[in-house]
Amino acid sequence: MVELRSMTIDDVELLVRWDDDPDVASAIGGRGADWYDWSVELVRDVPWRELLIIEEDCRPIGFLQLVDAHEEESHHWGDIEAGTWALDIWIGSPADRGRGLGAQAMSAALGRAFREHGAEVVVIDPVVGNRRAIAFYERFGFEHVGVREFDDVECSVMRRSRSAID
């Protein structure tokens, strides 16, 4: 069973190592380390974001970011309705993929977004060519909204409403 915990500066080295995995880099449209200056971001306490590590038996296996897409400061998602949270999720090591851990992590992520953060909608933006991820998200009730370019990467915008679980 997977659990979520807050990311710390001690996790950065592991995250950078996961970013070097070709499947992770391909899935996220580049390297996660290019998103943030982790040493700065991890000490910022902002109410609109959680940076989490996914663990199995206290062993880090993946990364999860939950963001209030309406409130976050860069307006990455543009003009989006209040109550919409975005998520980024991946399993870092090839040895941990294909074991059902991603499904457990996604269930935990959706529960956290809907129950703890009060999200009405969760959005995700897999790279258009990442058919495996898109099929995975569809199994969790995400529906295609359209295609949008984020930071020069063409992504499939998908959404899932809270009513899908209520």
Short mmCIF file of N, CA and C in Angstrom, two decimals:
data_model
loop_
_atom_site.label_atom_id
_atom_site.label_comp_id
_atom_site.label_asym_id
_atom_site.label_seq_id
_atom_site.Cartn_x
_atom_site.Cartn_y
_atom_site.Cartn_z
N MET A 1 0.83 -1.18 0.00
CA MET A 1 0.00 0.00 0.00
C MET A 1 0.88 1.25 0.00
N VAL A 2 0.47 2.25 -0.78
CA VAL A 2 1.27 3.47 -0.84
C VAL A 2 0.75 4.52 0.14
N GLU A 3 1.66 5.38 0.53
CA GLU A 3 1.35 6.52 1.39
C GLU A 3 1.99 7.76 0.80
N LEU A 4 1.47 8.91 1.18
CA LEU A 4 1.99 10.18 0.71
C LEU A 4 2.60 10.94 1.87
N ARG A 5 3.73 11.59 1.62
CA ARG A 5 4.34 12.45 2.63
C ARG A 5 4.89 13.69 1.94
N SER A 6 5.07 14.74 2.71
CA SER A 6 5.60 15.98 2.16
C SER A 6 7.03 15.78 1.68
N MET A 7 7.33 16.36 0.54
CA MET A 7 8.67 16.31 -0.02
C MET A 7 9.59 17.20 0.81
N THR A 8 10.85 16.78 0.96
CA THR A 8 11.85 17.58 1.66
C THR A 8 13.06 17.79 0.75
N ILE A 9 13.95 18.62 1.18
CA ILE A 9 15.17 18.88 0.41
C ILE A 9 15.98 17.59 0.24
N ASP A 10 15.86 16.67 1.18
CA ASP A 10 16.57 15.39 1.07
C ASP A 10 16.07 14.53 -0.08
N ASP A 11 14.90 14.83 -0.62
CA ASP A 11 14.33 14.06 -1.72
C ASP A 11 14.78 14.55 -3.09
N VAL A 12 15.39 15.72 -3.16
CA VAL A 12 15.73 16.33 -4.44
C VAL A 12 16.66 15.45 -5.26
N GLU A 13 17.68 14.89 -4.62
CA GLU A 13 18.62 14.04 -5.35
C GLU A 13 17.90 12.87 -6.02
N LEU A 14 16.99 12.26 -5.30
CA LEU A 14 16.22 11.15 -5.84
C LEU A 14 15.34 11.62 -7.00
N LEU A 15 14.69 12.75 -6.84
CA LEU A 15 13.83 13.29 -7.89
C LEU A 15 14.64 13.57 -9.16
N VAL A 16 15.82 14.14 -9.00
CA VAL A 16 16.69 14.41 -10.14
C VAL A 16 17.10 13.10 -10.82
N ARG A 17 17.37 12.08 -10.04
CA ARG A 17 17.72 10.76 -10.61
C ARG A 17 16.53 10.20 -11.39
N TRP A 18 15.33 10.30 -10.82
CA TRP A 18 14.14 9.83 -11.55
C TRP A 18 13.95 10.61 -12.85
N ASP A 19 14.22 11.91 -12.81
CA ASP A 19 14.08 12.75 -14.01
C ASP A 19 14.97 12.28 -15.15
N ASP A 20 16.08 11.63 -14.82
CA ASP A 20 17.00 11.14 -15.85
C ASP A 20 16.49 9.88 -16.53
N ASP A 21 15.45 9.25 -15.97
CA ASP A 21 14.86 8.08 -16.60
C ASP A 21 14.13 8.54 -17.87
N PRO A 22 14.43 7.94 -19.02
CA PRO A 22 13.81 8.39 -20.27
C PRO A 22 12.28 8.33 -20.26
N ASP A 23 11.69 7.33 -19.60
CA ASP A 23 10.24 7.25 -19.55
C ASP A 23 9.63 8.38 -18.73
N VAL A 24 10.27 8.74 -17.63
CA VAL A 24 9.77 9.84 -16.81
C VAL A 24 9.90 11.15 -17.60
N ALA A 25 11.07 11.40 -18.17
CA ALA A 25 11.28 12.64 -18.92
C ALA A 25 10.30 12.75 -20.08
N SER A 26 10.07 11.65 -20.77
CA SER A 26 9.12 11.65 -21.88
C SER A 26 7.70 11.92 -21.39
N ALA A 27 7.33 11.33 -20.28
CA ALA A 27 5.98 11.47 -19.75
C ALA A 27 5.68 12.89 -19.29
N ILE A 28 6.67 13.57 -18.77
CA ILE A 28 6.42 14.91 -18.22
C ILE A 28 6.89 16.02 -19.16
N GLY A 29 7.32 15.65 -20.37
CA GLY A 29 7.71 16.66 -21.34
C GLY A 29 9.00 17.36 -21.02
N GLY A 30 9.92 16.65 -20.40
CA GLY A 30 11.20 17.22 -20.01
C GLY A 30 11.57 16.75 -18.63
N ARG A 31 12.41 17.49 -17.98
CA ARG A 31 12.86 17.11 -16.65
C ARG A 31 12.13 17.93 -15.59
N GLY A 32 11.64 17.25 -14.57
CA GLY A 32 10.98 17.94 -13.47
C GLY A 32 11.89 18.94 -12.79
N ALA A 33 13.20 18.64 -12.79
CA ALA A 33 14.16 19.55 -12.16
C ALA A 33 14.19 20.89 -12.88
N ASP A 34 13.70 20.92 -14.12
CA ASP A 34 13.66 22.17 -14.86
C ASP A 34 12.47 23.04 -14.45
N TRP A 35 11.50 22.47 -13.74
CA TRP A 35 10.32 23.22 -13.31
C TRP A 35 10.65 24.20 -12.21
N TYR A 36 11.41 23.71 -11.26
CA TYR A 36 11.61 24.46 -10.03
C TYR A 36 13.08 24.49 -9.62
N ASP A 37 13.42 25.54 -8.90
CA ASP A 37 14.64 25.57 -8.13
C ASP A 37 14.23 24.97 -6.79
N TRP A 38 14.44 23.66 -6.63
CA TRP A 38 13.91 22.93 -5.49
C TRP A 38 14.33 23.52 -4.15
N SER A 39 15.58 23.98 -4.05
CA SER A 39 16.03 24.51 -2.77
C SER A 39 15.23 25.74 -2.36
N VAL A 40 14.72 26.48 -3.33
CA VAL A 40 13.88 27.65 -3.05
C VAL A 40 12.43 27.22 -2.84
N GLU A 41 11.93 26.38 -3.74
CA GLU A 41 10.51 26.02 -3.71
C GLU A 41 10.12 25.20 -2.48
N LEU A 42 11.00 24.36 -2.00
CA LEU A 42 10.64 23.51 -0.88
C LEU A 42 10.51 24.26 0.44
N VAL A 43 11.09 25.43 0.53
CA VAL A 43 10.94 26.20 1.76
C VAL A 43 9.80 27.21 1.67
N ARG A 44 9.24 27.38 0.48
CA ARG A 44 8.09 28.27 0.32
C ARG A 44 6.84 27.58 0.84
N ASP A 45 6.10 28.27 1.66
CA ASP A 45 4.85 27.72 2.19
C ASP A 45 3.71 28.45 1.48
N VAL A 46 3.20 27.84 0.42
CA VAL A 46 2.10 28.45 -0.33
C VAL A 46 0.86 27.59 -0.15
N PRO A 47 -0.29 28.20 0.03
CA PRO A 47 -1.50 27.44 0.31
C PRO A 47 -2.08 26.71 -0.89
N TRP A 48 -1.57 27.01 -2.07
CA TRP A 48 -2.15 26.46 -3.29
C TRP A 48 -1.38 25.26 -3.86
N ARG A 49 -0.41 24.73 -3.13
CA ARG A 49 0.39 23.63 -3.69
C ARG A 49 0.87 22.69 -2.61
N GLU A 50 0.90 21.41 -2.98
CA GLU A 50 1.55 20.39 -2.16
C GLU A 50 2.53 19.63 -3.04
N LEU A 51 3.74 19.47 -2.54
CA LEU A 51 4.75 18.64 -3.20
C LEU A 51 4.92 17.41 -2.32
N LEU A 52 4.61 16.24 -2.88
CA LEU A 52 4.56 15.02 -2.08
C LEU A 52 5.41 13.92 -2.69
N ILE A 53 5.88 13.06 -1.83
CA ILE A 53 6.59 11.85 -2.25
C ILE A 53 5.65 10.68 -2.00
N ILE A 54 5.57 9.81 -2.99
CA ILE A 54 4.78 8.59 -2.87
C ILE A 54 5.72 7.51 -2.33
N GLU A 55 5.27 6.82 -1.28
CA GLU A 55 6.11 5.78 -0.67
C GLU A 55 5.37 4.45 -0.61
N GLU A 56 6.14 3.38 -0.75
CA GLU A 56 5.66 2.03 -0.48
C GLU A 56 6.53 1.49 0.65
N ASP A 57 5.93 1.13 1.75
CA ASP A 57 6.67 0.63 2.91
C ASP A 57 7.83 1.56 3.30
N CYS A 58 7.54 2.86 3.36
CA CYS A 58 8.50 3.90 3.74
C CYS A 58 9.64 4.08 2.73
N ARG A 59 9.50 3.53 1.55
CA ARG A 59 10.51 3.66 0.49
C ARG A 59 9.95 4.56 -0.61
N PRO A 60 10.66 5.66 -0.93
CA PRO A 60 10.17 6.57 -1.97
C PRO A 60 10.09 5.87 -3.33
N ILE A 61 8.93 6.02 -3.98
CA ILE A 61 8.75 5.40 -5.30
C ILE A 61 8.26 6.37 -6.36
N GLY A 62 7.80 7.56 -5.95
CA GLY A 62 7.25 8.47 -6.94
C GLY A 62 7.02 9.87 -6.39
N PHE A 63 6.53 10.71 -7.28
CA PHE A 63 6.32 12.12 -6.99
C PHE A 63 4.87 12.48 -7.30
N LEU A 64 4.31 13.37 -6.50
CA LEU A 64 2.96 13.87 -6.70
C LEU A 64 2.94 15.35 -6.37
N GLN A 65 2.38 16.12 -7.27
CA GLN A 65 2.18 17.54 -7.01
C GLN A 65 0.69 17.83 -7.17
N LEU A 66 0.10 18.46 -6.18
CA LEU A 66 -1.27 18.93 -6.23
C LEU A 66 -1.24 20.45 -6.21
N VAL A 67 -1.96 21.07 -7.14
CA VAL A 67 -1.93 22.53 -7.27
C VAL A 67 -3.36 23.04 -7.43
N ASP A 68 -3.72 24.07 -6.65
CA ASP A 68 -4.98 24.76 -6.87
C ASP A 68 -4.79 25.58 -8.15
N ALA A 69 -5.34 25.07 -9.25
CA ALA A 69 -5.10 25.65 -10.57
C ALA A 69 -5.68 27.05 -10.71
N HIS A 70 -6.66 27.38 -9.91
CA HIS A 70 -7.26 28.71 -9.95
C HIS A 70 -6.41 29.73 -9.19
N GLU A 71 -5.77 29.28 -8.12
CA GLU A 71 -5.04 30.19 -7.23
C GLU A 71 -3.54 30.29 -7.48
N GLU A 72 -2.95 29.30 -8.12
CA GLU A 72 -1.49 29.30 -8.24
C GLU A 72 -1.00 30.54 -8.99
N GLU A 73 0.20 30.99 -8.62
CA GLU A 73 0.68 32.31 -9.02
C GLU A 73 1.07 32.47 -10.48
N SER A 74 1.46 31.40 -11.17
CA SER A 74 1.88 31.55 -12.57
C SER A 74 0.71 31.53 -13.54
N HIS A 75 -0.45 31.11 -13.07
CA HIS A 75 -1.65 30.97 -13.91
C HIS A 75 -1.38 30.05 -15.10
N HIS A 76 -0.63 29.00 -14.81
CA HIS A 76 -0.28 27.98 -15.81
C HIS A 76 -1.51 27.49 -16.58
N TRP A 77 -2.61 27.32 -15.87
CA TRP A 77 -3.83 26.79 -16.49
C TRP A 77 -4.71 27.89 -17.07
N GLY A 78 -4.27 29.14 -16.99
CA GLY A 78 -5.05 30.24 -17.54
C GLY A 78 -6.24 30.57 -16.65
N ASP A 79 -7.29 31.05 -17.27
CA ASP A 79 -8.51 31.42 -16.55
C ASP A 79 -9.33 30.16 -16.32
N ILE A 80 -9.16 29.59 -15.14
CA ILE A 80 -9.81 28.31 -14.82
C ILE A 80 -10.68 28.50 -13.59
N GLU A 81 -11.76 27.77 -13.53
CA GLU A 81 -12.74 27.97 -12.46
C GLU A 81 -12.19 27.63 -11.08
N ALA A 82 -12.68 28.35 -10.09
CA ALA A 82 -12.33 28.07 -8.69
C ALA A 82 -12.77 26.64 -8.36
N GLY A 83 -12.02 26.00 -7.47
CA GLY A 83 -12.34 24.61 -7.10
C GLY A 83 -11.70 23.59 -8.01
N THR A 84 -10.83 24.06 -8.92
CA THR A 84 -10.13 23.16 -9.84
C THR A 84 -8.70 22.96 -9.36
N TRP A 85 -8.34 21.72 -9.12
CA TRP A 85 -6.98 21.38 -8.73
C TRP A 85 -6.33 20.58 -9.85
N ALA A 86 -5.04 20.79 -10.04
CA ALA A 86 -4.26 20.06 -11.05
C ALA A 86 -3.34 19.09 -10.34
N LEU A 87 -3.00 18.03 -11.05
CA LEU A 87 -2.04 17.11 -10.45
C LEU A 87 -1.02 16.64 -11.46
N ASP A 88 0.17 16.43 -10.96
CA ASP A 88 1.27 15.79 -11.68
C ASP A 88 1.65 14.58 -10.84
N ILE A 89 1.85 13.46 -11.50
CA ILE A 89 2.15 12.24 -10.77
C ILE A 89 3.01 11.34 -11.63
N TRP A 90 4.01 10.72 -11.01
CA TRP A 90 4.76 9.68 -11.71
C TRP A 90 5.46 8.76 -10.73
N ILE A 91 5.68 7.54 -11.22
CA ILE A 91 6.45 6.55 -10.49
C ILE A 91 7.86 6.64 -11.04
N GLY A 92 8.84 6.79 -10.16
CA GLY A 92 10.19 7.13 -10.58
C GLY A 92 11.03 6.01 -11.16
N SER A 93 11.02 4.85 -10.55
CA SER A 93 11.91 3.78 -10.96
C SER A 93 11.18 2.77 -11.86
N PRO A 94 11.82 2.34 -12.94
CA PRO A 94 11.19 1.32 -13.79
C PRO A 94 10.80 0.06 -13.01
N ALA A 95 11.56 -0.28 -11.98
CA ALA A 95 11.27 -1.48 -11.20
C ALA A 95 9.96 -1.36 -10.41
N ASP A 96 9.50 -0.13 -10.19
CA ASP A 96 8.26 0.08 -9.44
C ASP A 96 7.05 0.28 -10.33
N ARG A 97 7.26 0.32 -11.64
CA ARG A 97 6.13 0.50 -12.57
C ARG A 97 5.53 -0.86 -12.91
N GLY A 98 4.26 -0.86 -13.23
CA GLY A 98 3.58 -2.08 -13.62
C GLY A 98 3.22 -2.98 -12.45
N ARG A 99 3.27 -2.45 -11.23
CA ARG A 99 2.98 -3.23 -10.03
C ARG A 99 1.70 -2.78 -9.34
N GLY A 100 0.96 -1.85 -9.97
CA GLY A 100 -0.27 -1.35 -9.37
C GLY A 100 -0.05 -0.20 -8.41
N LEU A 101 1.19 0.23 -8.23
CA LEU A 101 1.48 1.32 -7.30
C LEU A 101 0.97 2.66 -7.82
N GLY A 102 1.03 2.84 -9.14
CA GLY A 102 0.52 4.08 -9.74
C GLY A 102 -0.98 4.22 -9.50
N ALA A 103 -1.71 3.11 -9.61
CA ALA A 103 -3.16 3.14 -9.36
C ALA A 103 -3.44 3.49 -7.90
N GLN A 104 -2.67 2.91 -7.00
CA GLN A 104 -2.85 3.23 -5.58
C GLN A 104 -2.55 4.71 -5.32
N ALA A 105 -1.48 5.19 -5.95
CA ALA A 105 -1.08 6.59 -5.77
C ALA A 105 -2.13 7.53 -6.35
N MET A 106 -2.69 7.17 -7.51
CA MET A 106 -3.72 8.01 -8.12
C MET A 106 -4.97 8.05 -7.24
N SER A 107 -5.35 6.93 -6.68
CA SER A 107 -6.50 6.91 -5.77
C SER A 107 -6.25 7.81 -4.57
N ALA A 108 -5.05 7.74 -4.02
CA ALA A 108 -4.69 8.59 -2.88
C ALA A 108 -4.69 10.06 -3.29
N ALA A 109 -4.17 10.36 -4.47
CA ALA A 109 -4.11 11.74 -4.94
C ALA A 109 -5.50 12.32 -5.14
N LEU A 110 -6.38 11.55 -5.78
CA LEU A 110 -7.74 12.04 -6.00
C LEU A 110 -8.48 12.23 -4.67
N GLY A 111 -8.30 11.28 -3.76
CA GLY A 111 -8.91 11.41 -2.45
C GLY A 111 -8.45 12.67 -1.74
N ARG A 112 -7.17 12.93 -1.83
CA ARG A 112 -6.61 14.12 -1.17
C ARG A 112 -7.15 15.40 -1.81
N ALA A 113 -7.20 15.42 -3.14
CA ALA A 113 -7.69 16.62 -3.84
C ALA A 113 -9.16 16.88 -3.52
N PHE A 114 -9.99 15.85 -3.61
CA PHE A 114 -11.43 16.03 -3.40
C PHE A 114 -11.79 16.19 -1.93
N ARG A 115 -11.23 15.37 -1.09
CA ARG A 115 -11.65 15.38 0.31
C ARG A 115 -10.92 16.42 1.15
N GLU A 116 -9.60 16.47 1.02
CA GLU A 116 -8.82 17.38 1.87
C GLU A 116 -8.78 18.82 1.35
N HIS A 117 -8.77 18.95 0.02
CA HIS A 117 -8.67 20.29 -0.56
C HIS A 117 -10.01 20.81 -1.06
N GLY A 118 -11.03 19.98 -1.05
CA GLY A 118 -12.35 20.42 -1.48
C GLY A 118 -12.48 20.68 -2.96
N ALA A 119 -11.63 20.07 -3.76
CA ALA A 119 -11.70 20.25 -5.21
C ALA A 119 -13.05 19.78 -5.74
N GLU A 120 -13.55 20.50 -6.72
CA GLU A 120 -14.74 20.09 -7.45
C GLU A 120 -14.34 19.38 -8.74
N VAL A 121 -13.17 19.76 -9.26
CA VAL A 121 -12.63 19.21 -10.50
C VAL A 121 -11.13 19.01 -10.33
N VAL A 122 -10.60 17.93 -10.92
CA VAL A 122 -9.16 17.71 -10.98
C VAL A 122 -8.79 17.65 -12.46
N VAL A 123 -7.73 18.37 -12.83
CA VAL A 123 -7.25 18.37 -14.21
C VAL A 123 -5.84 17.81 -14.25
N ILE A 124 -5.51 17.28 -15.41
CA ILE A 124 -4.18 16.72 -15.63
C ILE A 124 -3.83 16.95 -17.09
N ASP A 125 -2.55 17.01 -17.40
CA ASP A 125 -2.14 17.37 -18.76
C ASP A 125 -1.03 16.48 -19.31
N PRO A 126 -1.33 15.19 -19.57
CA PRO A 126 -0.29 14.32 -20.11
C PRO A 126 0.14 14.75 -21.52
N VAL A 127 1.38 14.48 -21.84
CA VAL A 127 1.89 14.73 -23.19
C VAL A 127 1.02 13.95 -24.18
N VAL A 128 0.65 14.59 -25.28
CA VAL A 128 -0.28 14.00 -26.25
C VAL A 128 0.13 12.58 -26.67
N GLY A 129 1.41 12.35 -26.88
CA GLY A 129 1.86 11.04 -27.34
C GLY A 129 1.97 9.98 -26.25
N ASN A 130 1.70 10.34 -25.02
CA ASN A 130 1.83 9.40 -23.91
C ASN A 130 0.52 8.61 -23.75
N ARG A 131 0.29 7.71 -24.68
CA ARG A 131 -0.97 6.96 -24.72
C ARG A 131 -1.17 6.09 -23.48
N ARG A 132 -0.10 5.58 -22.93
CA ARG A 132 -0.21 4.75 -21.74
C ARG A 132 -0.77 5.56 -20.57
N ALA A 133 -0.24 6.77 -20.37
CA ALA A 133 -0.73 7.63 -19.29
C ALA A 133 -2.18 8.05 -19.55
N ILE A 134 -2.50 8.40 -20.78
CA ILE A 134 -3.85 8.83 -21.11
C ILE A 134 -4.85 7.71 -20.82
N ALA A 135 -4.51 6.48 -21.22
CA ALA A 135 -5.39 5.33 -20.93
C ALA A 135 -5.52 5.12 -19.41
N PHE A 136 -4.43 5.28 -18.69
CA PHE A 136 -4.45 5.16 -17.24
C PHE A 136 -5.41 6.18 -16.63
N TYR A 137 -5.31 7.44 -17.05
CA TYR A 137 -6.18 8.49 -16.50
C TYR A 137 -7.64 8.24 -16.87
N GLU A 138 -7.88 7.74 -18.07
CA GLU A 138 -9.25 7.42 -18.47
C GLU A 138 -9.86 6.36 -17.54
N ARG A 139 -9.06 5.40 -17.12
CA ARG A 139 -9.56 4.37 -16.19
C ARG A 139 -9.99 4.98 -14.85
N PHE A 140 -9.45 6.15 -14.54
CA PHE A 140 -9.81 6.84 -13.30
C PHE A 140 -10.90 7.89 -13.53
N GLY A 141 -11.54 7.83 -14.68
CA GLY A 141 -12.68 8.71 -14.94
C GLY A 141 -12.34 10.06 -15.54
N PHE A 142 -11.08 10.28 -15.92
CA PHE A 142 -10.72 11.54 -16.57
C PHE A 142 -11.25 11.53 -18.00
N GLU A 143 -11.75 12.68 -18.43
CA GLU A 143 -12.27 12.84 -19.79
C GLU A 143 -11.45 13.88 -20.52
N HIS A 144 -11.31 13.69 -21.83
CA HIS A 144 -10.56 14.64 -22.66
C HIS A 144 -11.34 15.94 -22.77
N VAL A 145 -10.62 17.05 -22.62
CA VAL A 145 -11.20 18.37 -22.79
C VAL A 145 -10.69 18.98 -24.09
N GLY A 146 -9.44 18.72 -24.40
CA GLY A 146 -8.84 19.27 -25.61
C GLY A 146 -7.33 19.16 -25.54
N VAL A 147 -6.69 19.76 -26.53
CA VAL A 147 -5.23 19.76 -26.60
C VAL A 147 -4.75 21.19 -26.40
N ARG A 148 -3.70 21.33 -25.61
CA ARG A 148 -3.15 22.66 -25.32
C ARG A 148 -1.65 22.55 -25.20
N GLU A 149 -0.97 23.60 -25.60
CA GLU A 149 0.49 23.64 -25.47
C GLU A 149 0.86 24.28 -24.14
N PHE A 150 1.65 23.54 -23.36
CA PHE A 150 2.17 24.04 -22.10
C PHE A 150 3.69 24.04 -22.22
N ASP A 151 4.31 25.20 -22.10
CA ASP A 151 5.77 25.30 -22.15
C ASP A 151 6.35 24.57 -23.36
N ASP A 152 5.77 24.81 -24.53
CA ASP A 152 6.22 24.24 -25.80
C ASP A 152 6.03 22.73 -25.90
N VAL A 153 5.17 22.15 -25.07
CA VAL A 153 4.88 20.72 -25.12
C VAL A 153 3.37 20.57 -25.36
N GLU A 154 3.01 19.81 -26.39
CA GLU A 154 1.59 19.60 -26.69
C GLU A 154 1.02 18.56 -25.74
N CYS A 155 -0.01 18.96 -25.00
CA CYS A 155 -0.59 18.11 -23.96
C CYS A 155 -2.07 17.89 -24.19
N SER A 156 -2.54 16.75 -23.73
CA SER A 156 -3.96 16.43 -23.74
C SER A 156 -4.53 16.86 -22.39
N VAL A 157 -5.38 17.86 -22.40
CA VAL A 157 -5.99 18.32 -21.16
C VAL A 157 -7.15 17.39 -20.83
N MET A 158 -7.14 16.88 -19.60
CA MET A 158 -8.16 15.94 -19.16
C MET A 158 -8.70 16.42 -17.82
N ARG A 159 -9.95 16.08 -17.52
CA ARG A 159 -10.56 16.50 -16.27
C ARG A 159 -11.45 15.40 -15.70
N ARG A 160 -11.56 15.45 -14.39
CA ARG A 160 -12.46 14.55 -13.69
C ARG A 160 -13.19 15.36 -12.63
N SER A 161 -14.48 15.23 -12.58
CA SER A 161 -15.24 16.00 -11.59
C SER A 161 -15.45 15.19 -10.33
N ARG A 162 -15.67 15.91 -9.26
CA ARG A 162 -15.95 15.30 -7.95
C ARG A 162 -17.19 14.44 -8.04
N SER A 163 -18.17 14.85 -8.82
CA SER A 163 -19.42 14.09 -8.92
C SER A 163 -19.20 12.68 -9.45
N ALA A 164 -18.07 12.45 -10.08
CA ALA A 164 -17.75 11.09 -10.56
C ALA A 164 -17.51 10.13 -9.41
N ILE A 165 -17.23 10.65 -8.20
CA ILE A 165 -17.02 9.75 -7.06
C ILE A 165 -18.12 9.87 -6.01
N ASP A 166 -18.91 10.94 -6.06
CA ASP A 166 -19.98 11.12 -5.07
C ASP A 166 -21.18 10.26 -5.38
#
